[in-house]
mmCIF file of C-alpha atoms and ligand atoms in Angstrom:
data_model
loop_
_atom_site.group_PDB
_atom_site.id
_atom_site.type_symbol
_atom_site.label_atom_id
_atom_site.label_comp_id
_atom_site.label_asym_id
_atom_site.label_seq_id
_atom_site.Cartn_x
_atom_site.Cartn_y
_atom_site.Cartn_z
ATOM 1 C CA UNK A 16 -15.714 -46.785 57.837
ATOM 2 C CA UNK A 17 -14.654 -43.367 59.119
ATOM 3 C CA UNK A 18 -15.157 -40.829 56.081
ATOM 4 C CA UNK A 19 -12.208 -39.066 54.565
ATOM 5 C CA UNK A 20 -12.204 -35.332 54.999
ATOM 6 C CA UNK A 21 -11.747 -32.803 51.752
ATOM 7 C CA UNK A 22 -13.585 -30.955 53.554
ATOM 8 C CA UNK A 23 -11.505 -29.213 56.548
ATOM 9 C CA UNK A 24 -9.840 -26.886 55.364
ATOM 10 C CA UNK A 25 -7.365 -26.975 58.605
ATOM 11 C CA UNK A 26 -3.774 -28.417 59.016
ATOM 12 C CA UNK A 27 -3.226 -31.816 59.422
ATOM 13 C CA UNK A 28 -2.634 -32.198 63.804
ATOM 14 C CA UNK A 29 1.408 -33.303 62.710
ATOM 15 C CA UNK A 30 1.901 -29.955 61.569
ATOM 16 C CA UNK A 31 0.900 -28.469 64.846
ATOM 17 C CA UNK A 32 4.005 -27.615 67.028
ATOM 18 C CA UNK A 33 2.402 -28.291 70.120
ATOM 19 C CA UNK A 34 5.577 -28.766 72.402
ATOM 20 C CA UNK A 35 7.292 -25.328 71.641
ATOM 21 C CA UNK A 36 4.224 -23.522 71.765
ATOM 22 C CA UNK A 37 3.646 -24.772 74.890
ATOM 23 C CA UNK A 38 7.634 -23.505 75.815
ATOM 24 C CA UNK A 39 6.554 -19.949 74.379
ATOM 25 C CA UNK A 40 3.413 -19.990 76.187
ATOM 26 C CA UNK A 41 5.411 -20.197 79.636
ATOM 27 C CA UNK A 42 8.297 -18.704 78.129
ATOM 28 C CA UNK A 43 5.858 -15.148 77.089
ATOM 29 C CA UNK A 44 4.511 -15.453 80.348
ATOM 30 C CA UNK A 45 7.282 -15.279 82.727
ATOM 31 C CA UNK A 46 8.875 -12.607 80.358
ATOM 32 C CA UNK A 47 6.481 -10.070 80.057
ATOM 33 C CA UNK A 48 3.285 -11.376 82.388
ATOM 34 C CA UNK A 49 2.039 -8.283 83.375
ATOM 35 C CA UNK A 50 1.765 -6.669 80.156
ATOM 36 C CA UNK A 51 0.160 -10.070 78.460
ATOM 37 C CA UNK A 52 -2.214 -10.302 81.501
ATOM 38 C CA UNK A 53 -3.699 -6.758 81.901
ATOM 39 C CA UNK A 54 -6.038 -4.753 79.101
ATOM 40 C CA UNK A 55 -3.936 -2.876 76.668
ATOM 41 C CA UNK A 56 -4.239 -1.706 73.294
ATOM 42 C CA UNK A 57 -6.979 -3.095 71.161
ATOM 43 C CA UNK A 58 -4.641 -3.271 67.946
ATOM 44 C CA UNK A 59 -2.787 -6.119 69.550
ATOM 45 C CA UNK A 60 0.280 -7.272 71.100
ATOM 46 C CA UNK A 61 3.226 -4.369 70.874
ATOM 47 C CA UNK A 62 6.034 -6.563 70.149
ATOM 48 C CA UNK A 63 3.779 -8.688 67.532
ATOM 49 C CA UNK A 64 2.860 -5.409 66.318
ATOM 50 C CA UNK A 65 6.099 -4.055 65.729
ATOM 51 C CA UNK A 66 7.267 -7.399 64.284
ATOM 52 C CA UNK A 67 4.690 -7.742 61.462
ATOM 53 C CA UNK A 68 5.131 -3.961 60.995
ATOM 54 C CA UNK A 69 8.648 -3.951 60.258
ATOM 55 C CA UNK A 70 7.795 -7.486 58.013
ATOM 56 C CA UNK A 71 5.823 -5.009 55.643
ATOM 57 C CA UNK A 72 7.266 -1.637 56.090
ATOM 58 C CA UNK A 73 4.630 0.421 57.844
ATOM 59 C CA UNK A 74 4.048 2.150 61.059
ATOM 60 C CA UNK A 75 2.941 -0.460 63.951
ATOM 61 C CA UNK A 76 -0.364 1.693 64.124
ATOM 62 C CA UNK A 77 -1.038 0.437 61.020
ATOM 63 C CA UNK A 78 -1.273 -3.186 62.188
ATOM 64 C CA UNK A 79 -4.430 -4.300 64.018
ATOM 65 C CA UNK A 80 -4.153 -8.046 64.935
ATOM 66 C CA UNK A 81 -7.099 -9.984 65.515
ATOM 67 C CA UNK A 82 -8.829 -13.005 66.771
ATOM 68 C CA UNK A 83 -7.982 -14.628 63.288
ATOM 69 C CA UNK A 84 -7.758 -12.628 60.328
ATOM 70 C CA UNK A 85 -11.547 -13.706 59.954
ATOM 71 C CA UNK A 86 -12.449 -11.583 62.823
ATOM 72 C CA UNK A 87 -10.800 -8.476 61.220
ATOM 73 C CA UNK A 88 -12.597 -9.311 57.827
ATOM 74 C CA UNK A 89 -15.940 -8.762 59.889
ATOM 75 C CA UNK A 90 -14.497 -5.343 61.542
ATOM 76 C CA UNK A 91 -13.467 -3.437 58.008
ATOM 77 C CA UNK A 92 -17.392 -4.772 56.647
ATOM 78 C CA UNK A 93 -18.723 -3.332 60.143
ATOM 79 C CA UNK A 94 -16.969 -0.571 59.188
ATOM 80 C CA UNK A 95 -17.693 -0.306 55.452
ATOM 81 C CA UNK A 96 -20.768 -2.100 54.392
ATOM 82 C CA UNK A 97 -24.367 -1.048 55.236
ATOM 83 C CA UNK A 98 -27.453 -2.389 53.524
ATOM 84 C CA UNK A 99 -26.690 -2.423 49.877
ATOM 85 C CA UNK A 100 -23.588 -1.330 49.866
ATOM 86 C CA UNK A 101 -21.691 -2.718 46.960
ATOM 87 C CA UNK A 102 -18.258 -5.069 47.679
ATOM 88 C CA UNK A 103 -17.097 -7.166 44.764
ATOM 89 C CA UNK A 104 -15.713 -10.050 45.421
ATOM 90 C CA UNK A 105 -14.259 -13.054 43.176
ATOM 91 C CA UNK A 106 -16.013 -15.916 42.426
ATOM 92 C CA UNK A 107 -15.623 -18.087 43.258
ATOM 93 C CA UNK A 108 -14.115 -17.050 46.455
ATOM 94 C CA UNK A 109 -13.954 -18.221 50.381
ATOM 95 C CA UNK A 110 -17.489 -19.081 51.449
ATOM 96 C CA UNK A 111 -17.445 -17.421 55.110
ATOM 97 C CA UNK A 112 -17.067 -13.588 53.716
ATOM 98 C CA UNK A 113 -20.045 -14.035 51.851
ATOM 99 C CA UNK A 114 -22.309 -14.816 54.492
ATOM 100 C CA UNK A 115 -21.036 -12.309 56.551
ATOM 101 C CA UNK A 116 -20.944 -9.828 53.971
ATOM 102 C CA UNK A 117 -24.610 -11.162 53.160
ATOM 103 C CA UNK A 118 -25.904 -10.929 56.422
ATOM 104 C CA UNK A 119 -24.491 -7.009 56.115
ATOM 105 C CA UNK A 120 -26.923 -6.709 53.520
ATOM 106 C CA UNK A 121 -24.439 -6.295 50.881
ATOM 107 C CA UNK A 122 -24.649 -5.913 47.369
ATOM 108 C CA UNK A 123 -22.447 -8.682 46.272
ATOM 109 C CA UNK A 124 -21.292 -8.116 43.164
ATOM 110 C CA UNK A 125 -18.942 -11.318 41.711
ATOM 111 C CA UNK A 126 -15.963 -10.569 39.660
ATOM 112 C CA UNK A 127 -15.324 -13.584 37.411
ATOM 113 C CA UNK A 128 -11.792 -15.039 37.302
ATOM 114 C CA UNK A 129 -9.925 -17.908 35.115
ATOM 115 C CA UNK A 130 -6.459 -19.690 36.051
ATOM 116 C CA UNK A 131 -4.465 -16.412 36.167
ATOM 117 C CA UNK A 132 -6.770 -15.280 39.133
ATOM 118 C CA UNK A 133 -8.894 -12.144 38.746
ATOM 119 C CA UNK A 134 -9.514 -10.620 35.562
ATOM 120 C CA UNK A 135 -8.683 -7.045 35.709
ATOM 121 C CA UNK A 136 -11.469 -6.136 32.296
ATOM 122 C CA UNK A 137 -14.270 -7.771 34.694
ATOM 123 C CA UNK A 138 -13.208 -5.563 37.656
ATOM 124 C CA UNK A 139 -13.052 -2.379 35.351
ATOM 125 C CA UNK A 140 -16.512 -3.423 34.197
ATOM 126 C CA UNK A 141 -18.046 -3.768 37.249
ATOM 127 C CA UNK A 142 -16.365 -0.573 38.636
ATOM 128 C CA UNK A 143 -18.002 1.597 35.309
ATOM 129 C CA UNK A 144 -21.177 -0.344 35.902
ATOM 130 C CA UNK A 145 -22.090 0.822 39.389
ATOM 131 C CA UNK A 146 -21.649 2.922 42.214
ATOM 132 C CA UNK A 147 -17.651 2.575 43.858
ATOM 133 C CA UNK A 148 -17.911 0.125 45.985
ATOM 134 C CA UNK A 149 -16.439 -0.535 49.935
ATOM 135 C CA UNK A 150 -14.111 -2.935 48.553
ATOM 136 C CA UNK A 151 -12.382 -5.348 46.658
ATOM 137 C CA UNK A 152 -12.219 -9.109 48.150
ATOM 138 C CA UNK A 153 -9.418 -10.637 46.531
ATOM 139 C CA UNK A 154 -7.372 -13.921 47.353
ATOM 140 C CA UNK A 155 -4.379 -13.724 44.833
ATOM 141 C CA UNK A 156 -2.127 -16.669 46.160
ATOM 142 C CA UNK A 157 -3.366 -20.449 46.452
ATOM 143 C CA UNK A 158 -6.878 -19.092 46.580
ATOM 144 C CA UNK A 159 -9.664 -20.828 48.961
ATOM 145 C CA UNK A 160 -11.373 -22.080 47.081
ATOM 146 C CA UNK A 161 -9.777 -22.709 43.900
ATOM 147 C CA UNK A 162 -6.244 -22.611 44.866
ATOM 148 C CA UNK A 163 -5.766 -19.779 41.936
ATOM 149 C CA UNK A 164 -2.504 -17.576 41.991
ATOM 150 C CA UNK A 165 -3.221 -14.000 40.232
ATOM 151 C CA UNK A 166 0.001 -13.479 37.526
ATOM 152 C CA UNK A 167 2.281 -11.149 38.640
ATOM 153 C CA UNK A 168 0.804 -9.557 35.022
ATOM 154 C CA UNK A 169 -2.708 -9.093 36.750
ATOM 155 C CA UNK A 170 -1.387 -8.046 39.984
ATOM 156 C CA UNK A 171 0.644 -5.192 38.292
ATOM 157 C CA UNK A 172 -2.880 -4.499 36.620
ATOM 158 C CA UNK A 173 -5.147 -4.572 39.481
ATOM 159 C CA UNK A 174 -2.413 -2.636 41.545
ATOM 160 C CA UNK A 175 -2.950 0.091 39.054
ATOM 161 C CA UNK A 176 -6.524 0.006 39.095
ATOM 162 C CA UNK A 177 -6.872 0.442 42.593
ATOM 163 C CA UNK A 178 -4.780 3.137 42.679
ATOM 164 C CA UNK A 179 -5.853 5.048 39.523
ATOM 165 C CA UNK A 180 -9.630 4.855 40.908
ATOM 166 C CA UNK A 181 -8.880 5.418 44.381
ATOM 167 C CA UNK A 182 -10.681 1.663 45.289
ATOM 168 C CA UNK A 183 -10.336 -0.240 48.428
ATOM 169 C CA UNK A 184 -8.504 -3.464 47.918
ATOM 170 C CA UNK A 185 -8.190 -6.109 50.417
ATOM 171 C CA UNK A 186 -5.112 -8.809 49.836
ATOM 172 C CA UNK A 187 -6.097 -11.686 51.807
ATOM 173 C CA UNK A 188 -2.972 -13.416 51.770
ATOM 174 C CA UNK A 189 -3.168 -16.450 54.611
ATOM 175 C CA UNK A 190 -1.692 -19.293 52.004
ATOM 176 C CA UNK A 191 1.025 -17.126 50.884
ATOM 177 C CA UNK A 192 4.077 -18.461 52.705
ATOM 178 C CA UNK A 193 2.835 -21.943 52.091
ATOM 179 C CA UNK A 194 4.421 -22.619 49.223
ATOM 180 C CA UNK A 195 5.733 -25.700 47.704
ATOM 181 C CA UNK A 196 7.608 -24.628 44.561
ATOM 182 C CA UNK A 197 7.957 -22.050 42.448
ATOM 183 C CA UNK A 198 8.826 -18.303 42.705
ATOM 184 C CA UNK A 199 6.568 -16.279 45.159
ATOM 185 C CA UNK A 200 4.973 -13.149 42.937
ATOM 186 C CA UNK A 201 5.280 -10.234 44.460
ATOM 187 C CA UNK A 202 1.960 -8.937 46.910
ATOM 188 C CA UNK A 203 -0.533 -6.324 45.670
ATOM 189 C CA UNK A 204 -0.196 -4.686 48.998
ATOM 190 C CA UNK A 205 3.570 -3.714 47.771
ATOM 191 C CA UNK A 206 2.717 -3.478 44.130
ATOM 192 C CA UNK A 207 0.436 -0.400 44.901
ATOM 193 C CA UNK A 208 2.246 0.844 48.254
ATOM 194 C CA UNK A 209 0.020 -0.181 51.010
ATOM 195 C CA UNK A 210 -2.250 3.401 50.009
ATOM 196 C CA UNK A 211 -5.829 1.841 48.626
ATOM 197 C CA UNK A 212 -4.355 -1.710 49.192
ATOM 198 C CA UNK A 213 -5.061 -3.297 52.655
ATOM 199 C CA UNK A 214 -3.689 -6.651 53.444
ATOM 200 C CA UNK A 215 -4.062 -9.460 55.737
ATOM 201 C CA UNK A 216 -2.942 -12.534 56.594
ATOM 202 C CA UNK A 217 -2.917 -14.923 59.875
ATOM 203 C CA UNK A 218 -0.808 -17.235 61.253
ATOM 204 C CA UNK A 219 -3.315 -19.430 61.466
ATOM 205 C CA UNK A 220 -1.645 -21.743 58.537
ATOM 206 C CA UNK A 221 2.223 -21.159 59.367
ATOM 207 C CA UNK A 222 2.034 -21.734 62.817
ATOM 208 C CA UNK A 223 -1.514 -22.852 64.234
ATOM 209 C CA UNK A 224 -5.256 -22.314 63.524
ATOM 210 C CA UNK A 225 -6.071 -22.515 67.151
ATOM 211 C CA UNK A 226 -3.977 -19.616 68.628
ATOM 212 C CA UNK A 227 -6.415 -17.269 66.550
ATOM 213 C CA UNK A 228 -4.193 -14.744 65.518
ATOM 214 C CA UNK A 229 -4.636 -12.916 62.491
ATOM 215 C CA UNK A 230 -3.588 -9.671 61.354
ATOM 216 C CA UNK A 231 -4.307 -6.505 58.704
ATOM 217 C CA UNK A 232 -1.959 -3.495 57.167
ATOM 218 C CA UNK A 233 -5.076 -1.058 57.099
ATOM 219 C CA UNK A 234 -4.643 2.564 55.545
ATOM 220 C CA UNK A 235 -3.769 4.566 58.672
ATOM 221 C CA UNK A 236 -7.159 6.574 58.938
ATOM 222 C CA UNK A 237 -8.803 3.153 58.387
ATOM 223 C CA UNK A 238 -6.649 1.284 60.794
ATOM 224 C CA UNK A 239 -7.547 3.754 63.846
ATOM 225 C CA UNK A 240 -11.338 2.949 62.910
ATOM 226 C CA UNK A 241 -10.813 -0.529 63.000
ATOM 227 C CA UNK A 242 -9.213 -0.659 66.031
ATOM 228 C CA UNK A 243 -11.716 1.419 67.899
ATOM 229 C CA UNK A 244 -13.966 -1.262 66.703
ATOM 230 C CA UNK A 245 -12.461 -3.776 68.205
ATOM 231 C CA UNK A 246 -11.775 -2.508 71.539
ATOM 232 C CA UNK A 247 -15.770 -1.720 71.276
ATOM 233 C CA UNK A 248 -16.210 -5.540 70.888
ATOM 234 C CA UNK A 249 -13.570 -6.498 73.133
ATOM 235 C CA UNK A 250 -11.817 -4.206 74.609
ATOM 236 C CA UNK A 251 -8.032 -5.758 73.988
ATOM 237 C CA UNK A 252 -7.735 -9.407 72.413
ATOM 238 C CA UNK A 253 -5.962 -12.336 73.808
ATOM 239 C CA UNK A 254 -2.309 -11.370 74.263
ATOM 240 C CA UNK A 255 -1.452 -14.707 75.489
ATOM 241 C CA UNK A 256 -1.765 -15.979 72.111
ATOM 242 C CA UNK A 257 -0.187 -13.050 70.456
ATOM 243 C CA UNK A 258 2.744 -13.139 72.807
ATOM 244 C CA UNK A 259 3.207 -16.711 72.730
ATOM 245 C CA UNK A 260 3.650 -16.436 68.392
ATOM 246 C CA UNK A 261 5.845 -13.601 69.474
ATOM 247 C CA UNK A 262 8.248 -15.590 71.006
ATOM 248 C CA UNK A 263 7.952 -18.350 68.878
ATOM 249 C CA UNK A 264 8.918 -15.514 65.703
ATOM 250 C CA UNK A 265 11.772 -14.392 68.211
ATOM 251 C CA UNK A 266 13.351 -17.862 69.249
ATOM 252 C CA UNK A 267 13.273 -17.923 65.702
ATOM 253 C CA UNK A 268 11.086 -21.014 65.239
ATOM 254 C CA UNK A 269 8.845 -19.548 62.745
ATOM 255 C CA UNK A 270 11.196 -20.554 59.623
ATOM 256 C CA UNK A 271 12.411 -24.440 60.452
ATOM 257 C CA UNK A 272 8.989 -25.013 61.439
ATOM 258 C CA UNK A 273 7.337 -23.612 58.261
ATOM 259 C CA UNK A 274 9.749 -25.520 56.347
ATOM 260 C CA UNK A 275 8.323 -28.883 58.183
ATOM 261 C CA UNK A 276 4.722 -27.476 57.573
ATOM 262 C CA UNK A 277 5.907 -27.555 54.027
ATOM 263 C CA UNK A 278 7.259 -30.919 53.515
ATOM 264 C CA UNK A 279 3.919 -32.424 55.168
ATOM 265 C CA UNK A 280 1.477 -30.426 53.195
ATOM 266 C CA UNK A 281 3.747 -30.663 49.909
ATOM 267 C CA UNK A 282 3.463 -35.014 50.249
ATOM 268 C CA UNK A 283 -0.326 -34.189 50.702
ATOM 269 C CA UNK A 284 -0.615 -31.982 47.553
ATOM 270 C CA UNK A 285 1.420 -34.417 45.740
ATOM 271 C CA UNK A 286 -0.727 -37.340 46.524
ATOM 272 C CA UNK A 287 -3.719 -35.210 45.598
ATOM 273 C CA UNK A 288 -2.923 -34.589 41.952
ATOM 274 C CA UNK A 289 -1.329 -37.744 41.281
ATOM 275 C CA UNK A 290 -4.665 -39.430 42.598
ATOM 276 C CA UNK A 291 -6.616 -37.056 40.630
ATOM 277 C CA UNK A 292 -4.845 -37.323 37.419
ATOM 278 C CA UNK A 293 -5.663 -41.046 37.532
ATOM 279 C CA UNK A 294 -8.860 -41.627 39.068
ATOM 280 C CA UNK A 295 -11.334 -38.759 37.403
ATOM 281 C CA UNK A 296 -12.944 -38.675 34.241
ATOM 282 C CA UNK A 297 -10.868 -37.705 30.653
ATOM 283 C CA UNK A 298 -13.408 -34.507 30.416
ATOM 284 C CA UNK A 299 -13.164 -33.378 34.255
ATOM 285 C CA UNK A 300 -10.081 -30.813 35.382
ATOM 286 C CA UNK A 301 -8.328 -29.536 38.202
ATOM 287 C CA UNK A 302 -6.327 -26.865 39.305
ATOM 288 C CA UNK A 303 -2.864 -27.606 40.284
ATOM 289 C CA UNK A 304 -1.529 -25.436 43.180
ATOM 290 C CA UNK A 305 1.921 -24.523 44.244
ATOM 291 C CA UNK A 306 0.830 -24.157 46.928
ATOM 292 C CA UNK A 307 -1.676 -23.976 50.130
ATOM 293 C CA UNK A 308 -4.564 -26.233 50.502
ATOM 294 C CA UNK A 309 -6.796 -26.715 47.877
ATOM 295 C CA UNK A 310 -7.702 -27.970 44.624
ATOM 296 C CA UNK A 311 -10.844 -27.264 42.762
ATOM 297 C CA UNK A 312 -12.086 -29.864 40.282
ATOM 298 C CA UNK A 313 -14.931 -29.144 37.120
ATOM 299 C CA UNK A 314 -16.963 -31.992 35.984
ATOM 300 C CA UNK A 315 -18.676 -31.069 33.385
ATOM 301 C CA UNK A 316 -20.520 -33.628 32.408
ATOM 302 C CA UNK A 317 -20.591 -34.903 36.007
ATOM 303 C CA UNK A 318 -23.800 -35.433 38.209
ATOM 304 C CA UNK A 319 -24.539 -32.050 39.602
ATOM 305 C CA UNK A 320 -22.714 -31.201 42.690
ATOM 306 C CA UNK A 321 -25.680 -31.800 45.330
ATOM 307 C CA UNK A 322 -25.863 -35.316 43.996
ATOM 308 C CA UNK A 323 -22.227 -36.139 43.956
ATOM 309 C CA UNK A 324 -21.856 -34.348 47.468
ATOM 310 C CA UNK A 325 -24.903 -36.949 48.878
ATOM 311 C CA UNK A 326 -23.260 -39.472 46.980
ATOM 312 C CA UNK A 327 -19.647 -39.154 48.103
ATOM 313 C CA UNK A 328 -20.765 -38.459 51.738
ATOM 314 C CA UNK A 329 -22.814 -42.283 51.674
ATOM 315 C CA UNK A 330 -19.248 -43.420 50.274
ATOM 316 C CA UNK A 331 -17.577 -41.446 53.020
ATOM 317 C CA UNK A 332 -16.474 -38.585 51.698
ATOM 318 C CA UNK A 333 -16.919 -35.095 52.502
ATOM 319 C CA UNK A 334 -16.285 -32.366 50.311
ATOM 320 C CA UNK A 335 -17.597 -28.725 49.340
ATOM 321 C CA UNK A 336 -19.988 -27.856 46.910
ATOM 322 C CA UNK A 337 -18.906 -25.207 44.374
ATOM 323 C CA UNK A 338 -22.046 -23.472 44.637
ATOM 324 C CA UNK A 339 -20.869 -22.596 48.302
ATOM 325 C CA UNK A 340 -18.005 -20.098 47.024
ATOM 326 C CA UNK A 341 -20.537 -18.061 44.824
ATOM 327 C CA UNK A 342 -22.450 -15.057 45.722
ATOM 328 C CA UNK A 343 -26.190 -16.488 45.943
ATOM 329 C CA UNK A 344 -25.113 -19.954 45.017
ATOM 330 C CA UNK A 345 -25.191 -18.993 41.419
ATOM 331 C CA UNK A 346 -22.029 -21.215 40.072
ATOM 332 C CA UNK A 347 -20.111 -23.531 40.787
ATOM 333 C CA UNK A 348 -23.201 -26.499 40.327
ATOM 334 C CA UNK A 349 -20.456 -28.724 38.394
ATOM 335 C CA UNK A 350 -17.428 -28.064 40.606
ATOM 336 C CA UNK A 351 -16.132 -28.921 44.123
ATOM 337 C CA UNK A 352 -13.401 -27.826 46.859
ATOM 338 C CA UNK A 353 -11.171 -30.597 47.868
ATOM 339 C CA UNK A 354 -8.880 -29.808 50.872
ATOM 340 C CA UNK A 355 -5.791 -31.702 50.749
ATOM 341 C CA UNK A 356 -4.157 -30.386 54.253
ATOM 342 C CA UNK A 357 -6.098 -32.225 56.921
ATOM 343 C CA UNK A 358 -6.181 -36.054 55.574
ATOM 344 C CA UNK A 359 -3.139 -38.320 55.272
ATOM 345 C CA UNK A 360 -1.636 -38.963 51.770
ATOM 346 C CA UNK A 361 -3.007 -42.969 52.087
ATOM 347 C CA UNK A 362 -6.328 -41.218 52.805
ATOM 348 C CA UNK A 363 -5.996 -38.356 49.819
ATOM 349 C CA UNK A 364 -5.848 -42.111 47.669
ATOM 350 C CA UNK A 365 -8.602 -43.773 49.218
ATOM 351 C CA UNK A 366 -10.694 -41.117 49.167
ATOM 352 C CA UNK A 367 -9.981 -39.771 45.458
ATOM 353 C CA UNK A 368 -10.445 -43.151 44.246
ATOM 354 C CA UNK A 369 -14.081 -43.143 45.674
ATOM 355 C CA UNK A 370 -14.875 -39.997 44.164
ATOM 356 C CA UNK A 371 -13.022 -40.637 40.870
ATOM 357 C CA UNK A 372 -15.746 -43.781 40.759
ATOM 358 C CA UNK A 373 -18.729 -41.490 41.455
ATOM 359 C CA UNK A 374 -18.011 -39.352 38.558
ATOM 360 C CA UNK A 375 -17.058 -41.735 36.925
ATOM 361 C CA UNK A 376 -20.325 -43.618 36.835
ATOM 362 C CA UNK A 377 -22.053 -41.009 36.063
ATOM 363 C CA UNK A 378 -20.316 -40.149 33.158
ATOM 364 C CA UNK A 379 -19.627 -43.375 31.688
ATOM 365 C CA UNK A 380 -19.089 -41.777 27.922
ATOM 366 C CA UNK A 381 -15.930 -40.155 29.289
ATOM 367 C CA UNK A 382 -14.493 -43.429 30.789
HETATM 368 C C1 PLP B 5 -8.820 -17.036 52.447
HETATM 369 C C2 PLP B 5 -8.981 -17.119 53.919
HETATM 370 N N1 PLP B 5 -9.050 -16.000 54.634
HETATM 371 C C3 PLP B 5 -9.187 -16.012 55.957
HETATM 372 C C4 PLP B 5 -9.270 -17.207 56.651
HETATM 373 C C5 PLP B 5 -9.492 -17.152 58.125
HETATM 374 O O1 PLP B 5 -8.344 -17.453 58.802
HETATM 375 P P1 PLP B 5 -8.184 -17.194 60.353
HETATM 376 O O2 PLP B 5 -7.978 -18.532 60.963
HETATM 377 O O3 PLP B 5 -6.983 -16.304 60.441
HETATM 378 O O4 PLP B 5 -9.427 -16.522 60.851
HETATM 379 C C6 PLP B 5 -9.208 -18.414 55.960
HETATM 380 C C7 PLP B 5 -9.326 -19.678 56.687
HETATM 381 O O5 PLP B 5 -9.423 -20.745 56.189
HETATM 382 C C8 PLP B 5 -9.068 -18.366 54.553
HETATM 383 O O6 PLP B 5 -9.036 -19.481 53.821
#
């Protein structure tokens, strides 16, 4: 029995457009070969560049792409965070930050949110409570790993925190175009005007993981810093990559095939909550996402999440523990990540139903 992944939180291979990737790859090539095949500027990709920069209003110095936004997310804490340096961070909140920011040796201090995303009292607590810190981690839209969106309410709030205090805030944004339904609230980044608000996002999930191209609006000062760091580690990135989602944005591909990404991923959410709402427990919950690729479930009364995570794995199924997305695994011990983008909608059934039995029979007073 092969086991049924919740646990990649990747697109499912239909959504990749392999064929006119594969055009823009030859296509970027023969076009501008020299430029895409010597070093050049460590920030990226001019026309890329220029394109996202005129997408959010800023100078094209501004922009640094990277090898996935991931890469840049390890740059700014290069940059910002030495040994207990303090960077708050939500919580839960996307597992791979934390152990890079742990392996900085940073002081990770976790904000605690609810359903309307992060709560802006908990971030002026923790601001009063401590030394400033390097920055802010937040994921407002279709969070990983709770697939959270911040109110436009919040946003407005923790715009004008950031800017009243003067405190780094990083919008990681990747999810944000994948939406389902629903009107999109409008970005911190623009909210505060792009001053003590640095965002990023990747087109890792609108047009393919593997072309590794990410990107961040850094504060200019910040942006030169960042990209001296990179051509330090690398001198210039790919540009074959960059240029080939260059001319894919050009040809004007990006939109129709976005739109398909949607449809796919929308039948896959879909199939998630409707499997959930039947198969788990009266006392468990879930969120319910407009959008990108996850849904976190709470089961409180549950089997604790390294036993349902050994038992779901013998019934083959993989998840994530909650205790992953929390700064020193303190949370989360009742609570999974379930990654709806990767598996087929028959599969999101299948597998659902296997879990919905394992909490299920473990919490037999609910049934
Ligand atoms: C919130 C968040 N940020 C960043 C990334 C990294 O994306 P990239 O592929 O651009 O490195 C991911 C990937 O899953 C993510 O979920």
């Amino acid at each position: 029995m092969a086991a049924i992944s919740f646990a990649r939180g990747a697109p499912a291979p239909e959504c990749l457009p392999v064929q006119e990737l594969a055009d823009c790859a030859r296509a970027a090539l023969e076009r501008d070969g020299t430029a895409v095949l010597l070093y050049g500027p460590g920030g990226g990709y001019g026309p890329l560049r220029e394109w996202i920069a005129e997408r959010h209003g800023v100078e094209p110095s501004r922009v640094v792409i990277t090898n996935g936004s991931l890469q840049g997310f390890v740059f700014l804490s290069e940059q910002l965070v030495k040994p207990g340096t303090r960077v708050f961070v939500e919580a839960p909140t996307y597992d791979r930050p934390l152990k890079i920011l742990s392996r900085l040796g940073a002081d990770i201090v976790a904000l605690p949110m609810d359903d309307e995303g992060l709560i802006p009292e908990e971030l002026e607590r923790a601001l009063d409570a401590g030394e400033k810190p390097a920055f802010v981690y937040t994921i407002p839209t279709f969070q990983n790993p709770s697939g959270r969106t911040m109110s436009e309410e919040r946003r407005r709030r923790v715009a004008g925190i950031a800017g009243e205090r003067g405190v780094l805030v990083l919008e990681d944004d990747p999810y944000g175009l994948v939406r389902y339904e629903g009107e999109a609230p409008p970005l911190l980044f623009d909210l505060e005007g792009g001053v003590n608000v640095a965002y990023s996002s990747s087109f890792s999930k609108t047009v393919a993981p593997g072309v590794r191209v990410g990107y961040f609006v850094f504060p200019a000062e910040l942006a030169a810093k960042i990209e001296a760091l990179a051509v330090s580690t690398y001198i210039s990135p790919p540009f074959l990559t960059q240029a080939t989602v260059h001319e894919f944005l050009r040809r004007g591909n990006f939109e129709p095939n976005l739109e398909r990404v949607r449809g796919l991923l929308r039948a896959r959410r879909d199939a998630m909550l409707e499997a959930l709402e039947r198969n788990l427990p009266a006392d468990a919950s879930f969120t319910r996402p407009e959008g990108g690729y996850f849904v976190w479930i709470d089961f409180p009364s549950g089997p604790d999440v390294d036993e349902l995570f050994t038992a779901a794995e013998e019934a083959g199924v993989l998840l994530v523990k909650g205790t992953d997305f929390f700064p020193r695994g303190q949370g989360g011990e009742r609570s999974a990540r379930l990654a709806f983008s990767y598996v087929s909608p028959a599969e999101i059934g299948e597998g659902v139903e296997r879990l919905g039995a394992l909490l299920g029979a473990a919490a037999p007073s609910a049934l």
